[in-house]
Coordinates of C-alpha atoms in Angstrom, one line a residue:
Chain L
M1 CA -27.0 -14.2 -36.6
L2 CA -29.6 -11.5 -35.8
L3 CA -32.0 -14.2 -34.6
L4 CA -29.3 -15.6 -32.3
A5 CA -28.6 -12.2 -30.9
L6 CA -32.3 -11.6 -30.2
V7 CA -32.6 -15.0 -28.6
I8 CA -29.8 -14.1 -26.2
L9 CA -30.3 -10.4 -25.7
V10 CA -34.1 -10.2 -25.2
P11 CA -34.3 -12.6 -22.2
S12 CA -31.1 -11.1 -20.8
C13 CA -32.5 -7.6 -21.0
L14 CA -35.8 -8.7 -19.5
G15 CA -34.1 -10.4 -16.6
F16 CA -31.9 -7.5 -16.0
A17 CA -34.8 -5.0 -16.1
N18 CA -36.7 -7.2 -13.7
K19 CA -33.8 -7.3 -11.2
F20 CA -33.1 -3.5 -11.7
F21 CA -36.8 -2.8 -10.9
E22 CA -36.3 -4.8 -7.6
F23 CA -33.3 -2.6 -6.9
V24 CA -35.3 0.5 -7.4
M25 CA -38.0 -0.9 -5.1
L26 CA -35.3 -1.6 -2.5
F27 CA -34.1 2.0 -2.7
R28 CA -37.5 3.8 -2.4
G29 CA -36.1 7.0 -1.2
D30 CA -34.3 5.5 1.7
A31 CA -30.9 7.2 2.2
D32 CA -29.3 3.9 3.1
G33 CA -30.7 2.4 -0.1
A34 CA -28.3 4.4 -2.1
F35 CA -25.7 1.8 -1.1
A36 CA -27.4 -0.6 -3.4
I37 CA -28.3 1.8 -6.2
T38 CA -25.2 3.9 -6.6
P39 CA -22.8 1.3 -8.1
I40 CA -25.4 0.1 -10.7
L41 CA -26.3 3.6 -11.7
N42 CA -22.7 4.4 -12.2
Y43 CA -22.3 1.3 -14.5
L44 CA -25.5 2.0 -16.4
L45 CA -24.4 5.6 -17.1
A46 CA -20.9 4.7 -18.2
G47 CA -22.3 1.7 -20.2
F48 CA -25.0 3.7 -21.9
G49 CA -22.4 6.4 -22.8
F50 CA -20.3 3.9 -24.5
L51 CA -23.2 2.2 -26.2
L52 CA -24.0 5.6 -27.8
M53 CA -20.3 6.0 -28.8
F54 CA -20.3 2.5 -30.3
F55 CA -23.3 3.3 -32.5
W56 CA -21.8 6.7 -33.5
A57 CA -18.6 5.0 -34.4
A58 CA -20.4 2.3 -36.5
M59 CA -22.6 4.9 -38.3
N60 CA -19.5 7.0 -39.1
G61 CA -17.7 4.2 -40.8
M62 CA -15.1 3.7 -38.1
F63 CA -15.3 0.0 -38.6
H64 CA -15.4 -0.2 -42.5
D65 CA -11.7 -0.5 -43.2
I66 CA -11.0 -2.1 -39.9
E67 CA -7.3 -3.0 -40.5
G68 CA -6.5 0.3 -42.4
P69 CA -5.5 2.4 -39.4
K70 CA -2.7 0.1 -38.4
H71 CA -0.9 0.6 -41.7
Q72 CA -1.5 4.3 -41.7
H73 CA 0.0 4.5 -38.2
L74 CA 3.3 3.1 -39.4
E75 CA 3.3 5.1 -42.7
R76 CA 2.7 8.3 -40.7
E77 CA 5.5 7.5 -38.3
K78 CA 8.0 6.9 -41.1
M79 CA 7.0 10.1 -42.8
L80 CA 7.4 12.1 -39.6
D81 CA 10.8 10.7 -38.9
R82 CA 12.0 11.2 -42.4
G83 CA 11.1 14.9 -42.1
R84 CA 12.6 15.3 -38.6
G85 CA 15.4 17.9 -38.6
Chain N
M1 CA 2.7 -6.5 -43.6
S2 CA 2.6 -2.9 -44.6
S3 CA 0.9 -1.2 -47.4
S4 CA 3.2 0.3 -50.1
A5 CA 1.2 3.4 -51.0
P6 CA 0.3 6.1 -48.4
S7 CA -3.3 5.8 -47.4
A8 CA -6.0 8.3 -48.3
A9 CA -6.2 9.3 -44.6
I10 CA -2.6 10.6 -44.7
P11 CA -2.2 13.9 -46.6
A12 CA 0.6 14.0 -49.1
E13 CA 2.2 16.9 -47.2
I14 CA 2.4 16.2 -43.6
P15 CA 3.5 18.7 -40.8
R16 CA 7.0 18.6 -39.4
H17 CA 7.6 16.7 -36.1
E18 CA 9.0 20.0 -34.7
D19 CA 5.7 21.7 -35.5
L20 CA 3.7 19.0 -33.8
V21 CA 5.5 17.9 -30.7
N22 CA 6.8 20.2 -27.9
E23 CA 9.8 18.1 -27.0
R24 CA 10.8 20.3 -24.1
L25 CA 7.5 19.8 -22.5
V26 CA 7.7 16.0 -22.9
A27 CA 11.1 16.1 -21.2
W28 CA 9.8 18.3 -18.4
Y29 CA 6.9 15.9 -17.7
F30 CA 9.3 12.9 -17.7
I31 CA 11.7 14.6 -15.3
A32 CA 8.9 15.7 -13.0
S33 CA 7.5 12.2 -13.0
L34 CA 11.0 10.8 -12.0
V35 CA 11.2 13.3 -9.2
F36 CA 7.9 12.0 -7.8
L37 CA 8.8 8.4 -8.3
G38 CA 12.0 8.9 -6.3
T39 CA 10.0 10.5 -3.6
S40 CA 7.3 7.8 -3.6
M41 CA 10.0 5.0 -3.5
L42 CA 11.7 6.6 -0.5
A43 CA 8.2 7.0 1.2
G44 CA 7.5 3.3 0.5
L45 CA 10.9 2.3 2.0
H46 CA 10.1 4.4 5.0
M47 CA 6.8 2.5 5.6
A48 CA 8.6 -0.8 5.0
L49 CA 11.2 0.0 7.6
Q50 CA 8.5 0.9 10.1
L51 CA 6.9 -2.5 9.7
V52 CA 10.1 -4.3 10.6
H53 CA 10.7 -1.9 13.6
W54 CA 13.6 -0.1 11.9
N55 CA 11.9 3.3 11.6
P56 CA 14.9 5.7 11.4
C57 CA 12.9 8.7 12.8
P58 CA 10.3 7.4 15.3
D59 CA 9.8 10.7 17.1
A60 CA 9.3 13.0 14.1
E61 CA 5.7 13.8 13.6
L62 CA 6.2 15.0 10.0
L63 CA 7.9 11.8 9.1
S64 CA 5.2 9.6 10.5
P65 CA 5.0 6.5 8.3
G66 CA 1.2 6.7 8.3
R67 CA 1.4 10.0 6.5
W68 CA 4.2 8.9 4.2
R69 CA 2.2 5.9 3.1
M70 CA -0.3 8.2 1.6
V71 CA 2.4 10.2 0.0
H72 CA 3.8 7.0 -1.4
T73 CA 0.5 6.0 -3.2
N74 CA -0.4 9.6 -4.2
A75 CA 3.0 10.4 -5.5
V76 CA 3.0 7.3 -7.7
A77 CA -0.6 7.8 -9.0
Y78 CA -0.6 11.5 -9.6
G79 CA 3.0 12.5 -9.5
F80 CA 4.7 9.7 -11.4
L81 CA 2.1 8.0 -13.6
A82 CA 0.1 11.1 -14.4
N83 CA 3.1 13.2 -15.2
A84 CA 4.8 10.5 -17.3
F85 CA 1.5 9.7 -19.2
L86 CA 1.0 13.4 -19.9
G87 CA 4.5 13.6 -21.3
M88 CA 3.8 10.5 -23.4
L89 CA 0.5 12.0 -24.6
H90 CA 2.3 15.2 -25.8
W91 CA 4.4 13.0 -28.0
T92 CA 1.9 10.5 -29.3
V93 CA -1.4 12.4 -29.8
P94 CA 0.1 15.1 -32.2
R95 CA 2.0 12.4 -34.1
L96 CA -1.1 10.2 -34.5
T97 CA -3.5 13.0 -35.5
L98 CA -0.9 15.1 -37.4
R99 CA -2.2 18.1 -35.4
P100 CA -0.6 19.9 -32.4
V101 CA -2.4 20.1 -29.1
A102 CA -5.1 22.8 -28.8
S103 CA -2.9 25.3 -27.1
S104 CA 0.8 25.2 -26.3
A105 CA 0.3 27.9 -23.6
L106 CA -2.4 25.7 -22.1
S107 CA 0.0 22.8 -22.0
Y108 CA 2.5 24.8 -20.0
F109 CA -0.2 26.1 -17.7
I110 CA -1.4 22.5 -17.1
F111 CA 2.1 21.4 -16.4
G112 CA 2.5 24.1 -13.7
A113 CA -1.0 23.5 -12.3
W114 CA -0.5 19.8 -12.1
Q115 CA 2.8 20.1 -10.2
F116 CA 0.9 22.5 -7.8
V117 CA -1.9 19.9 -7.3
V118 CA 0.6 17.1 -6.5
L119 CA 2.8 19.2 -4.2
S120 CA -0.2 20.6 -2.5
T121 CA -1.5 17.1 -1.9
A122 CA 1.7 16.1 -0.4
A123 CA 1.8 19.2 1.8
G124 CA -1.8 18.7 2.9
I125 CA -1.1 15.0 3.8
L126 CA 2.1 15.8 5.7
I127 CA 1.4 19.2 7.3
G128 CA -2.5 19.2 7.4
P129 CA -3.0 17.1 10.4
S130 CA -0.5 19.1 12.4
L131 CA -2.1 22.4 11.4
Q132 CA -5.6 21.2 11.7
D133 CA -5.9 22.0 15.4
A134 CA -3.8 25.1 15.4
P135 CA -5.6 28.0 17.2
W136 CA -5.4 30.3 14.2
V137 CA -7.0 27.7 11.9
M138 CA -9.8 27.0 14.4
E139 CA -10.3 30.7 14.7
L140 CA -10.6 31.2 11.0
A141 CA -13.0 28.2 10.7
A142 CA -15.2 29.6 13.5
K143 CA -15.1 33.2 12.0
Y144 CA -16.2 32.2 8.5
N145 CA -18.2 29.1 9.5
I146 CA -16.3 26.9 7.1
S147 CA -14.9 23.4 7.7
M148 CA -11.2 23.8 7.5
S149 CA -10.3 20.3 6.5
L150 CA -6.6 20.8 5.7
G151 CA -5.4 17.2 5.9
A152 CA -6.0 14.1 3.8
Q153 CA -9.5 13.3 2.5
G154 CA -10.7 9.9 3.9
I155 CA -10.7 8.2 0.6
E156 CA -8.1 5.6 -0.4
W157 CA -6.1 7.1 -3.4
G158 CA -8.4 10.2 -3.1
E159 CA -6.5 11.7 -0.1
T160 CA -6.0 14.9 -2.0
P161 CA -7.3 17.5 0.5
V162 CA -10.9 18.7 -0.3
W163 CA -9.7 22.2 -1.2
I164 CA -7.5 20.8 -4.0
D165 CA -10.2 18.6 -5.5
P166 CA -11.9 21.4 -7.6
I167 CA -8.5 22.5 -8.9
A168 CA -7.6 19.0 -10.0
Q169 CA -11.1 18.5 -11.5
V170 CA -10.7 21.7 -13.7
G171 CA -7.2 20.5 -14.5
L172 CA -8.5 17.2 -15.9
L173 CA -11.1 19.1 -18.0
L174 CA -8.4 21.3 -19.4
V175 CA -6.3 18.2 -20.2
A176 CA -9.2 16.6 -22.0
I177 CA -9.9 19.8 -24.0
N178 CA -6.2 20.2 -25.0
F179 CA -6.0 16.7 -26.4
M180 CA -9.5 16.1 -27.7
V181 CA -9.3 19.1 -30.1
P182 CA -6.6 17.4 -32.3
I183 CA -8.3 14.0 -31.9
S184 CA -11.7 15.4 -33.0
R185 CA -10.1 17.0 -36.0
A186 CA -8.3 13.9 -37.2
R187 CA -9.8 12.3 -40.4
G188 CA -10.7 8.8 -41.2
P189 CA -11.1 5.7 -39.0
M190 CA -9.2 6.1 -35.8
Y191 CA -6.2 3.9 -34.7
V192 CA -6.9 1.9 -31.5
T193 CA -4.5 4.1 -29.4
L194 CA -6.8 7.1 -30.0
W195 CA -9.9 5.1 -28.9
Y196 CA -8.2 4.3 -25.7
F197 CA -7.0 7.8 -25.1
M198 CA -10.3 9.4 -26.0
A199 CA -12.2 7.1 -23.6
M200 CA -9.7 7.8 -20.8
F201 CA -10.2 11.6 -21.0
V202 CA -13.9 11.1 -20.4
W203 CA -13.5 8.2 -17.8
T204 CA -10.9 10.0 -15.7
F205 CA -12.9 13.2 -15.4
L206 CA -15.9 11.2 -14.3
V207 CA -14.1 8.8 -12.0
Y208 CA -12.3 11.7 -10.2
A209 CA -15.6 13.5 -9.7
M210 CA -17.3 10.3 -8.4
G211 CA -14.5 9.4 -6.0
N212 CA -13.7 12.9 -4.6
F213 CA -17.0 14.6 -4.5
M214 CA -19.9 12.1 -4.3
S215 CA -18.6 10.4 -1.2
E216 CA -17.5 13.7 0.4
Y217 CA -20.7 15.7 -0.1
W218 CA -23.6 13.5 -1.2
V219 CA -23.2 9.9 -0.4
G220 CA -22.2 9.2 3.2
G221 CA -21.5 6.1 5.4
T222 CA -21.5 2.7 3.8
S223 CA -22.7 4.2 0.5
G224 CA -19.7 6.5 0.5
G225 CA -17.5 3.4 1.2
A226 CA -19.1 1.7 -1.9
V227 CA -18.3 4.6 -4.1
G228 CA -14.7 4.8 -2.7
G229 CA -14.2 1.1 -3.7
L230 CA -15.5 1.9 -7.3
F231 CA -13.2 4.9 -7.4
I232 CA -10.0 2.9 -6.5
H233 CA -10.7 0.3 -9.1
D234 CA -11.8 2.6 -11.8
L235 CA -8.7 4.7 -11.3
V236 CA -6.7 1.7 -12.3
G237 CA -9.0 0.4 -15.0
L238 CA -10.3 3.6 -16.5
F239 CA -7.4 6.0 -16.1
V240 CA -4.2 4.0 -16.1
T241 CA -5.1 1.0 -18.1
P242 CA -6.4 2.7 -21.3
L243 CA -3.4 5.0 -21.3
G244 CA -1.1 2.0 -20.8
W245 CA -2.6 -0.1 -23.6
G246 CA -3.0 2.9 -25.9
M247 CA 0.7 3.6 -25.4
M248 CA 1.6 -0.1 -26.1
Y249 CA -0.4 -0.1 -29.3
Y250 CA 1.5 3.0 -30.3
F251 CA 5.1 2.1 -29.5
V252 CA 5.3 -1.7 -30.1
P253 CA 4.6 -1.5 -33.8
I254 CA 7.1 1.4 -34.2
L255 CA 9.9 -0.6 -32.4
L256 CA 9.1 -3.8 -34.4
Q257 CA 8.6 -1.9 -37.6
K258 CA 5.5 -3.9 -38.4
P259 CA 1.8 -3.2 -37.8
I260 CA -0.1 -4.7 -34.9
W261 CA -1.3 -8.3 -35.8
S262 CA -5.0 -7.5 -35.8
H263 CA -6.5 -4.0 -35.5
G264 CA -9.9 -5.6 -35.4
L265 CA -9.0 -7.7 -32.3
S266 CA -7.5 -4.7 -30.7
L267 CA -10.9 -2.9 -31.0
V268 CA -12.6 -6.0 -29.5
G269 CA -10.3 -5.5 -26.5
F270 CA -11.1 -1.8 -26.3
W271 CA -14.9 -2.2 -26.4
G272 CA -14.7 -5.2 -24.0
L273 CA -12.9 -2.9 -21.5
A274 CA -15.5 -0.2 -22.0
F275 CA -18.5 -2.4 -21.3
F276 CA -17.1 -4.8 -18.7
Y277 CA -14.7 -2.7 -16.6
P278 CA -17.1 -0.2 -15.0
L279 CA -18.9 -3.0 -13.1
N280 CA -15.7 -4.5 -11.8
G281 CA -15.3 -2.2 -8.8
I282 CA -18.2 -3.8 -7.0
H283 CA -16.0 -6.8 -6.4
H284 CA -14.5 -4.7 -3.6
F285 CA -17.8 -5.1 -1.8
L286 CA -18.1 -8.9 -1.6
Y287 CA -19.7 -10.0 1.7
T288 CA -21.2 -6.6 2.1
P289 CA -25.0 -5.8 2.4
I290 CA -25.1 -5.2 -1.4
P291 CA -27.5 -7.7 -3.0
M292 CA -25.8 -10.9 -4.0
F293 CA -26.7 -10.8 -7.7
L294 CA -24.8 -7.6 -8.0
Q295 CA -21.8 -9.1 -6.3
Y296 CA -22.0 -12.1 -8.6
G297 CA -22.4 -9.7 -11.6
A298 CA -19.1 -8.0 -10.5
V299 CA -17.4 -11.4 -10.2
I300 CA -18.5 -12.4 -13.7
A301 CA -17.6 -9.0 -15.2
T302 CA -14.1 -9.3 -13.7
I303 CA -13.6 -12.8 -15.1
A304 CA -14.9 -11.5 -18.5
V305 CA -12.2 -8.8 -18.4
E306 CA -9.7 -11.6 -18.2
F307 CA -10.9 -12.9 -21.5
V308 CA -10.8 -9.4 -23.0
V309 CA -7.2 -9.1 -21.7
T310 CA -6.4 -12.5 -23.3
T311 CA -7.4 -11.1 -26.7
V312 CA -5.0 -8.2 -26.2
I313 CA -2.1 -10.5 -25.2
I314 CA -2.8 -12.8 -28.2
N315 CA -2.6 -9.7 -30.4
F316 CA 0.8 -8.6 -29.0
I317 CA 2.2 -12.1 -29.2
G318 CA 0.9 -12.4 -32.8
T319 CA 2.7 -9.1 -33.5
V320 CA 6.1 -10.2 -32.2
W321 CA 5.7 -13.7 -33.7
G322 CA 8.8 -14.5 -35.7
Q323 CA 10.8 -11.6 -34.2
G324 CA 11.2 -12.9 -30.7
K325 CA 14.8 -12.1 -30.5
S326 CA 14.1 -8.4 -30.9
V327 CA 12.4 -8.5 -27.5
Y328 CA 15.7 -9.4 -26.0
R329 CA 17.8 -7.1 -28.1
S330 CA 15.7 -4.0 -27.8
L331 CA 15.5 -2.8 -24.2
P332 CA 12.3 -0.7 -24.7
L333 CA 10.6 -3.8 -26.2
R334 CA 11.8 -5.9 -23.3
W335 CA 10.3 -3.5 -20.8
F336 CA 7.0 -3.6 -22.8
Y337 CA 6.7 -7.3 -23.0
T338 CA 7.9 -7.9 -19.4
G339 CA 5.2 -5.6 -18.3
M340 CA 2.7 -7.3 -20.5
I341 CA 3.5 -10.7 -18.9
F342 CA 3.0 -9.1 -15.5
Y343 CA -0.3 -7.6 -16.6
F344 CA -1.5 -11.0 -17.7
L345 CA -0.5 -12.4 -14.3
T346 CA -2.3 -9.6 -12.4
C347 CA -5.5 -10.1 -14.4
L348 CA -5.3 -13.8 -13.8
Q349 CA -4.8 -13.1 -10.1
C350 CA -7.7 -10.7 -10.2
A351 CA -10.0 -13.3 -11.8
L352 CA -9.2 -15.7 -8.9
Q353 CA -9.1 -13.2 -6.0
V354 CA -12.5 -11.7 -6.8
T355 CA -14.3 -15.0 -6.2
L356 CA -16.0 -15.3 -2.8
T357 CA -13.9 -18.4 -1.9
F358 CA -10.6 -16.5 -2.4
Q359 CA -11.9 -13.4 -0.7
K360 CA -12.6 -15.3 2.5
L361 CA -8.8 -16.0 2.8
I362 CA -7.1 -12.9 1.4
H363 CA -9.3 -10.0 2.3
F364 CA -7.3 -7.2 4.1
T365 CA -4.0 -9.2 3.8
D366 CA -0.7 -8.4 2.2
W367 CA -1.9 -10.3 -0.9
V368 CA -3.7 -7.1 -1.9
V369 CA -0.5 -5.1 -1.4
G370 CA 1.5 -7.5 -3.5
H371 CA -1.2 -7.3 -6.3
A372 CA -1.1 -3.5 -6.2
H373 CA 2.6 -3.4 -6.6
L374 CA 2.5 -5.9 -9.4
V375 CA 0.0 -3.7 -11.3
M376 CA 1.4 -0.3 -10.6
F377 CA 5.1 -1.0 -10.8
G378 CA 5.4 -4.3 -12.6
V379 CA 3.1 -3.3 -15.4
F380 CA 2.6 0.5 -15.8
S381 CA 5.9 1.7 -14.4
L382 CA 7.8 -0.9 -16.5
W383 CA 6.0 0.3 -19.6
L384 CA 6.7 3.9 -18.8
F385 CA 10.4 3.0 -18.2
G386 CA 10.3 1.5 -21.7
V387 CA 8.9 4.7 -23.2
M388 CA 11.5 6.8 -21.4
T389 CA 14.4 4.5 -22.4
Y390 CA 13.2 4.9 -26.0
L391 CA 12.4 8.6 -26.0
F392 CA 15.0 10.3 -23.8
P393 CA 17.8 9.7 -26.4
R394 CA 15.5 11.3 -29.0
L395 CA 14.5 14.2 -26.7
I396 CA 18.1 15.1 -25.7
G397 CA 19.8 14.1 -28.9
R398 CA 22.3 11.7 -27.4
D399 CA 22.7 8.0 -27.0
W400 CA 22.5 6.6 -23.4
W401 CA 25.8 7.3 -21.6
S402 CA 25.9 3.7 -20.3
P403 CA 23.8 0.9 -21.9
Q404 CA 25.0 -1.3 -18.9
L405 CA 23.3 1.1 -16.5
C406 CA 20.1 0.7 -18.6
E407 CA 20.4 -3.1 -18.2
W408 CA 20.9 -2.7 -14.5
H409 CA 17.8 -0.6 -14.3
Y410 CA 15.8 -3.3 -16.1
W411 CA 17.1 -6.3 -14.1
L412 CA 17.0 -4.7 -10.7
S413 CA 13.5 -3.3 -11.2
T414 CA 12.1 -6.6 -12.7
A415 CA 13.7 -8.9 -10.1
G416 CA 12.7 -6.5 -7.3
V417 CA 9.1 -6.3 -8.2
L418 CA 8.9 -10.0 -8.9
V419 CA 10.3 -10.9 -5.5
M420 CA 8.1 -8.3 -3.8
A421 CA 4.9 -9.5 -5.4
F422 CA 5.7 -13.2 -4.7
D423 CA 6.7 -12.4 -1.2
L424 CA 3.6 -10.4 -0.4
T425 CA 1.3 -12.8 -2.0
L426 CA 2.7 -15.6 0.1
A427 CA 2.5 -13.4 3.2
G428 CA -1.2 -12.8 2.4
I429 CA -2.0 -16.5 2.4
F430 CA -0.1 -17.0 5.7
Q431 CA -2.0 -14.1 7.2
G432 CA -5.3 -15.3 5.9
Y433 CA -4.7 -18.7 7.6
Y434 CA -3.5 -17.1 10.8
W435 CA -6.7 -15.0 11.1
A436 CA -9.0 -17.9 9.9
S437 CA -7.6 -20.1 12.6
L438 CA -8.5 -17.4 15.2
Q439 CA -4.9 -17.1 16.5
M440 CA -3.9 -13.9 18.4
W441 CA -3.2 -10.9 16.2
D442 CA 0.4 -10.9 17.4
V443 CA 1.0 -14.3 16.0
S444 CA 0.1 -13.1 12.5
V445 CA 2.4 -10.1 12.9
D446 CA 5.3 -12.3 14.1
G447 CA 4.6 -14.7 11.2
S448 CA 4.6 -11.8 8.7
M449 CA 8.1 -10.5 9.8
P450 CA 10.2 -12.7 7.4
F451 CA 8.1 -11.6 4.5
W452 CA 8.3 -7.9 5.5
I453 CA 12.0 -8.1 5.8
T454 CA 12.3 -9.7 2.4
R455 CA 10.0 -6.9 1.1
V456 CA 12.5 -4.3 2.3
F457 CA 15.3 -5.8 0.3
A458 CA 13.1 -6.2 -2.8
G459 CA 12.2 -2.5 -2.4
L460 CA 15.9 -1.6 -2.2
A461 CA 16.6 -3.5 -5.4
M462 CA 13.8 -1.5 -7.2
L463 CA 15.2 1.7 -5.7
G464 CA 18.7 0.7 -6.8
G465 CA 17.4 0.3 -10.4
F466 CA 15.8 3.7 -10.3
V467 CA 19.1 5.3 -9.1
C468 CA 20.9 3.6 -12.0
F469 CA 18.4 5.1 -14.4
V470 CA 18.6 8.7 -13.0
W471 CA 22.4 8.6 -12.8
N472 CA 22.5 7.4 -16.4
L473 CA 20.1 10.1 -17.5
V474 CA 22.1 12.8 -15.7
M475 CA 25.4 11.6 -17.2
T476 CA 23.8 11.2 -20.7
Y477 CA 22.7 14.8 -20.5
R478 CA 26.0 16.1 -19.2
T479 CA 28.7 14.0 -20.9
A480 CA 27.6 11.9 -23.7
P481 CA 28.6 13.0 -27.3
A482 CA 25.8 14.6 -29.3
K483 CA 24.3 12.3 -31.9
G484 CA 21.9 12.4 -34.9
A485 CA 18.3 13.4 -34.5
V486 CA 16.9 9.9 -34.2
A487 CA 18.5 7.5 -31.7
A488 CA 18.4 3.8 -31.9
V489 CA 18.3 2.2 -28.6

């Protein structure tokens, strides 16, 4: 599985990095070049933030008992409604 | 399937609902949202009448349909959807986390501040252009050397005048703080609803800043246009969509009294949205000077979102499997599942219309307007009507005065938006072919007239449904006999 992930991810990342480098070359401090660079920067920033959050969630056991929260949700609702005055 | 013993993440002693949820504030938010929805619908009707040459007030500058079109879109996004979602958040987040919001006083402050932002936006759009050239305004601008831009900002769905933007931005930060405090204190793995809400607080703050400040102060010209396109799409995908799906994952299992089919699959949907959606906005720039591989990337990402959406739809169908009749019997569930079908249709439409082939035909046509109504009214408004139909009896402690009026609200709204979306989609195809065949502009306008007249009547049906709902709400509050604490709709 890991090997398959590497086979897919490594060439994809290299291809993307190569194209992104071309992008930066296109930009080269030209004000109009921002047209090309702004959307991809927005995406990279948002994507990177969520990649960090994904790793944080995985490391904090958020995916261990992956079906647990759906049962807790209903139990909690029942308990809250039982105690509702 | 439900587990018999309370899980470890739920303490044996849980707080009382009354100590968690400020019901009065939830009701206030819902009522404010309905006031703005009514205003928005009247503004939309005004614009629709203008298009068929039935403008009732052609000489009144303040009633100019151009200005009221912006009131129509802003009142829906910030007046109706934002207020209704904030009310819903005040109910769901404390109940999911078993902790109240960070500060009740802050909640009241945000409520007042948000109404100020929306009303000021409307005032800026309507009065700003008239005041802009007034001598005293020009004198002030010259005296203090400041640009007195009182009217609408030139960004679609970001027309909030520039002097309101910082207030709205701070407001969004306060909203995030108020809800993130209980979420961050919650123990154990989070339910998917909280994932969606948590992401939305971050996304909305960033999206609002990007759309309203970047293109106004830092990125001009075509670059500013590119950012504006991202802003429109991200406002739907990163503000409204996570709130809508988070809300569905919260309410549907409660109404069906069974857990969501697969929590793991719901997380696949969430993370898919997080990684694929931010690139989607670039599909607004097809056929622009943006490098083609980026345009193709946006097309592929948009189609990928359709697969993500399919996982979500499968999950909700799996949840209701074997209990299909409850969707017909329970009106809130019917609102939810009708909106879900519309959501699937809009995403399918989106996966097609972002291709270069489709764009050639439908760009700038009424197809886009039909798509926007199907998303904003057919999906998110229908879901919010479902939440309100479920929660209002609990908030005011009375059953609905007239279940028949609830039915009328459902059928008029659903039929109205269905006719409107189909009508405008068809109009868009006709317009696209008129333009592609290089006929005179007037020919396309004349050809659009039957569709625009149909749109007026579809809008009237939706407005009629809304009037039924408001009348029912007023009568429920005033005359219906009091009932037990928990209502069954």
